[in-house]
Every structure is written in structure tokens, then in C-alpha cells.
PDB file of C-alpha atoms in Angstrom:
ATOM      1  CA  UNK A   1     225.262 299.562 178.168  1.00  0.00           C
ATOM      2  CA  UNK A   2     226.650 298.812 181.625  1.00  0.00           C
ATOM      3  CA  UNK A   3     229.612 296.450 181.917  1.00  0.00           C
ATOM      4  CA  UNK A   4     229.932 296.258 178.152  1.00  0.00           C
ATOM      5  CA  UNK A   5     226.801 294.110 177.864  1.00  0.00           C
ATOM      6  CA  UNK A   6     224.316 294.457 175.066  1.00  0.00           C
ATOM      7  CA  UNK A   7     220.554 294.096 175.339  1.00  0.00           C
ATOM      8  CA  UNK A   8     220.687 290.413 174.348  1.00  0.00           C
ATOM      9  CA  UNK A   9     223.175 289.526 177.077  1.00  0.00           C
ATOM     10  CA  UNK A  10     221.121 291.421 179.668  1.00  0.00           C
ATOM     11  CA  UNK A  11     217.981 289.512 178.675  1.00  0.00           C
ATOM     12  CA  UNK A  12     219.821 286.191 179.026  1.00  0.00           C
ATOM     13  CA  UNK A  13     221.024 287.179 182.510  1.00  0.00           C
ATOM     14  CA  UNK A  14     217.490 288.204 183.523  1.00  0.00           C
ATOM     15  CA  UNK A  15     216.043 284.904 182.296  1.00  0.00           C
ATOM     16  CA  UNK A  16     218.718 282.971 184.213  1.00  0.00           C
ATOM     17  CA  UNK A  17     217.961 284.935 187.386  1.00  0.00           C
ATOM     18  CA  UNK A  18     214.263 284.262 186.932  1.00  0.00           C
ATOM     19  CA  UNK A  19     214.909 280.537 186.499  1.00  0.00           C
ATOM     20  CA  UNK A  20     217.295 280.321 189.457  1.00  0.00           C
ATOM     21  CA  UNK A  21     215.309 282.263 192.046  1.00  0.00           C
ATOM     22  CA  UNK A  22     211.729 282.179 190.820  1.00  0.00           C
ATOM     23  CA  UNK A  23     209.345 285.063 190.260  1.00  0.00           C
ATOM     24  CA  UNK A  24     208.324 285.342 193.925  1.00  0.00           C
ATOM     25  CA  UNK A  25     211.848 285.779 195.309  1.00  0.00           C
ATOM     26  CA  UNK A  26     213.108 288.377 192.811  1.00  0.00           C
ATOM     27  CA  UNK A  27     211.395 291.360 194.539  1.00  0.00           C
ATOM     28  CA  UNK A  28     212.806 290.213 197.900  1.00  0.00           C
ATOM     29  CA  UNK A  29     216.293 289.917 196.454  1.00  0.00           C
ATOM     30  CA  UNK A  30     216.037 293.297 194.723  1.00  0.00           C
ATOM     31  CA  UNK A  31     214.822 294.939 197.950  1.00  0.00           C
ATOM     32  CA  UNK A  32     217.649 293.409 199.971  1.00  0.00           C
ATOM     33  CA  UNK A  33     220.150 294.480 197.337  1.00  0.00           C
ATOM     34  CA  UNK A  34     218.798 298.048 197.377  1.00  0.00           C
ATOM     35  CA  UNK A  35     218.975 298.205 201.181  1.00  0.00           C
ATOM     36  CA  UNK A  36     222.524 296.894 201.096  1.00  0.00           C
ATOM     37  CA  UNK A  37     223.576 299.510 198.555  1.00  0.00           C
ATOM     38  CA  UNK A  38     221.921 302.271 200.616  1.00  0.00           C
ATOM     39  CA  UNK A  39     223.695 301.123 203.789  1.00  0.00           C
ATOM     40  CA  UNK A  40     227.009 300.988 201.931  1.00  0.00           C
ATOM     41  CA  UNK A  41     226.578 304.551 200.623  1.00  0.00           C
ATOM     42  CA  UNK A  42     225.596 305.767 204.108  1.00  0.00           C
ATOM     43  CA  UNK A  43     228.694 304.165 205.627  1.00  0.00           C
ATOM     44  CA  UNK A  44     230.936 305.698 202.972  1.00  0.00           C
ATOM     45  CA  UNK A  45     229.518 309.180 203.640  1.00  0.00           C
ATOM     46  CA  UNK A  46     229.967 308.660 207.410  1.00  0.00           C
ATOM     47  CA  UNK A  47     233.615 307.751 206.906  1.00  0.00           C
ATOM     48  CA  UNK A  48     234.150 310.752 204.620  1.00  0.00           C
ATOM     49  CA  UNK A  49     232.541 313.049 207.221  1.00  0.00           C
ATOM     50  CA  UNK A  50     234.705 311.605 210.003  1.00  0.00           C
ATOM     51  CA  UNK A  51     237.865 312.112 207.960  1.00  0.00           C
ATOM     52  CA  UNK A  52     236.804 315.631 206.986  1.00  0.00           C
ATOM     53  CA  UNK A  53     236.032 316.549 210.624  1.00  0.00           C
ATOM     54  CA  UNK A  54     239.341 315.107 211.827  1.00  0.00           C
ATOM     55  CA  UNK A  55     241.214 317.037 209.143  1.00  0.00           C
ATOM     56  CA  UNK A  56     239.391 320.267 210.026  1.00  0.00           C
ATOM     57  CA  UNK A  57     240.155 319.768 213.728  1.00  0.00           C
ATOM     58  CA  UNK A  58     243.811 319.095 212.972  1.00  0.00           C
ATOM     59  CA  UNK A  59     244.090 322.208 210.827  1.00  0.00           C
ATOM     60  CA  UNK A  60     242.393 324.357 213.465  1.00  0.00           C
ATOM     61  CA  UNK A  61     244.724 322.980 216.145  1.00  0.00           C
ATOM     62  CA  UNK A  62     247.844 323.618 214.113  1.00  0.00           C
ATOM     63  CA  UNK A  63     246.682 327.146 213.264  1.00  0.00           C
ATOM     64  CA  UNK A  64     246.095 327.952 216.956  1.00  0.00           C
ATOM     65  CA  UNK A  65     249.289 326.509 218.404  1.00  0.00           C
ATOM     66  CA  UNK A  66     251.958 329.221 218.452  1.00  0.00           C
ATOM     67  CA  UNK A  67     255.536 328.271 217.917  1.00  0.00           C
ATOM     68  CA  UNK A  68     257.694 328.000 220.985  1.00  0.00           C
ATOM     69  CA  UNK A  69     259.829 331.114 221.399  1.00  0.00           C
ATOM     70  CA  UNK A  70     263.443 330.555 220.540  1.00  0.00           C
ATOM     71  CA  UNK A  71     265.937 331.696 223.133  1.00  0.00           C
ATOM     72  CA  UNK A  72     269.300 332.866 222.002  1.00  0.00           C
ATOM     73  CA  UNK A  73     271.833 332.900 224.822  1.00  0.00           C
ATOM     74  CA  UNK A  74     274.742 335.257 224.896  1.00  0.00           C
ATOM     75  CA  UNK A  75     277.654 333.233 223.485  1.00  0.00           C
ATOM     76  CA  UNK A  76     280.157 335.235 225.536  1.00  0.00           C
ATOM     77  CA  UNK A  77     278.507 334.408 228.875  1.00  0.00           C
ATOM     78  CA  UNK A  78     280.051 331.727 231.066  1.00  0.00           C
ATOM     79  CA  UNK A  79     278.065 328.557 231.677  1.00  0.00           C
ATOM     80  CA  UNK A  80     276.358 328.233 235.056  1.00  0.00           C
ATOM     81  CA  UNK A  81     277.953 325.898 237.545  1.00  0.00           C
ATOM     82  CA  UNK A  82     276.009 323.850 240.015  1.00  0.00           C
ATOM     83  CA  UNK A  83     278.702 323.706 242.744  1.00  0.00           C
TER      84      UNK A  83
END
């Protein structure tokens, strides 16, 4: 059972919910809860997609960017003077 609750405990919780909110409000509450869960899942998948796209873009950028060529000067050459 979910949350380590047995059938008896779940029935007690359902009866308490019924007493607190009434029979007419329970479908409204369940619908609002379902919509909230759906919106939460949608937001999570949007964030995952954004992170995945950013990671893919970063990898593509780093794969394209060539390294700057290294220049090795002749150690025996004299340094250039400005005056």
C-alpha cells in the first residue's frame, strides 16, 4: 500500500475527508488536485527539455570551436624594440 498505509487506515482517511469537505466538494477538490499534478509534470518536463537543449547547444559549440593555434617563437631571436 502507498505510504505504508493499510486498507483500514485509508478508509479512515477517506471518511475524514468526506466529513471535512462534504460529498459535493470532493469531486471539485480531486479535479483541482489532478490539474495541479498535471501542471507540475508539464513544468518538470519543460525544465528538463530546456536543460537538455542548453546542454546540446553547449556541446555543439565546444565541438565546433577550434583551438587557437599556438605560436612558438624562435628563442634565439632578439626581442623587437619600439624605439
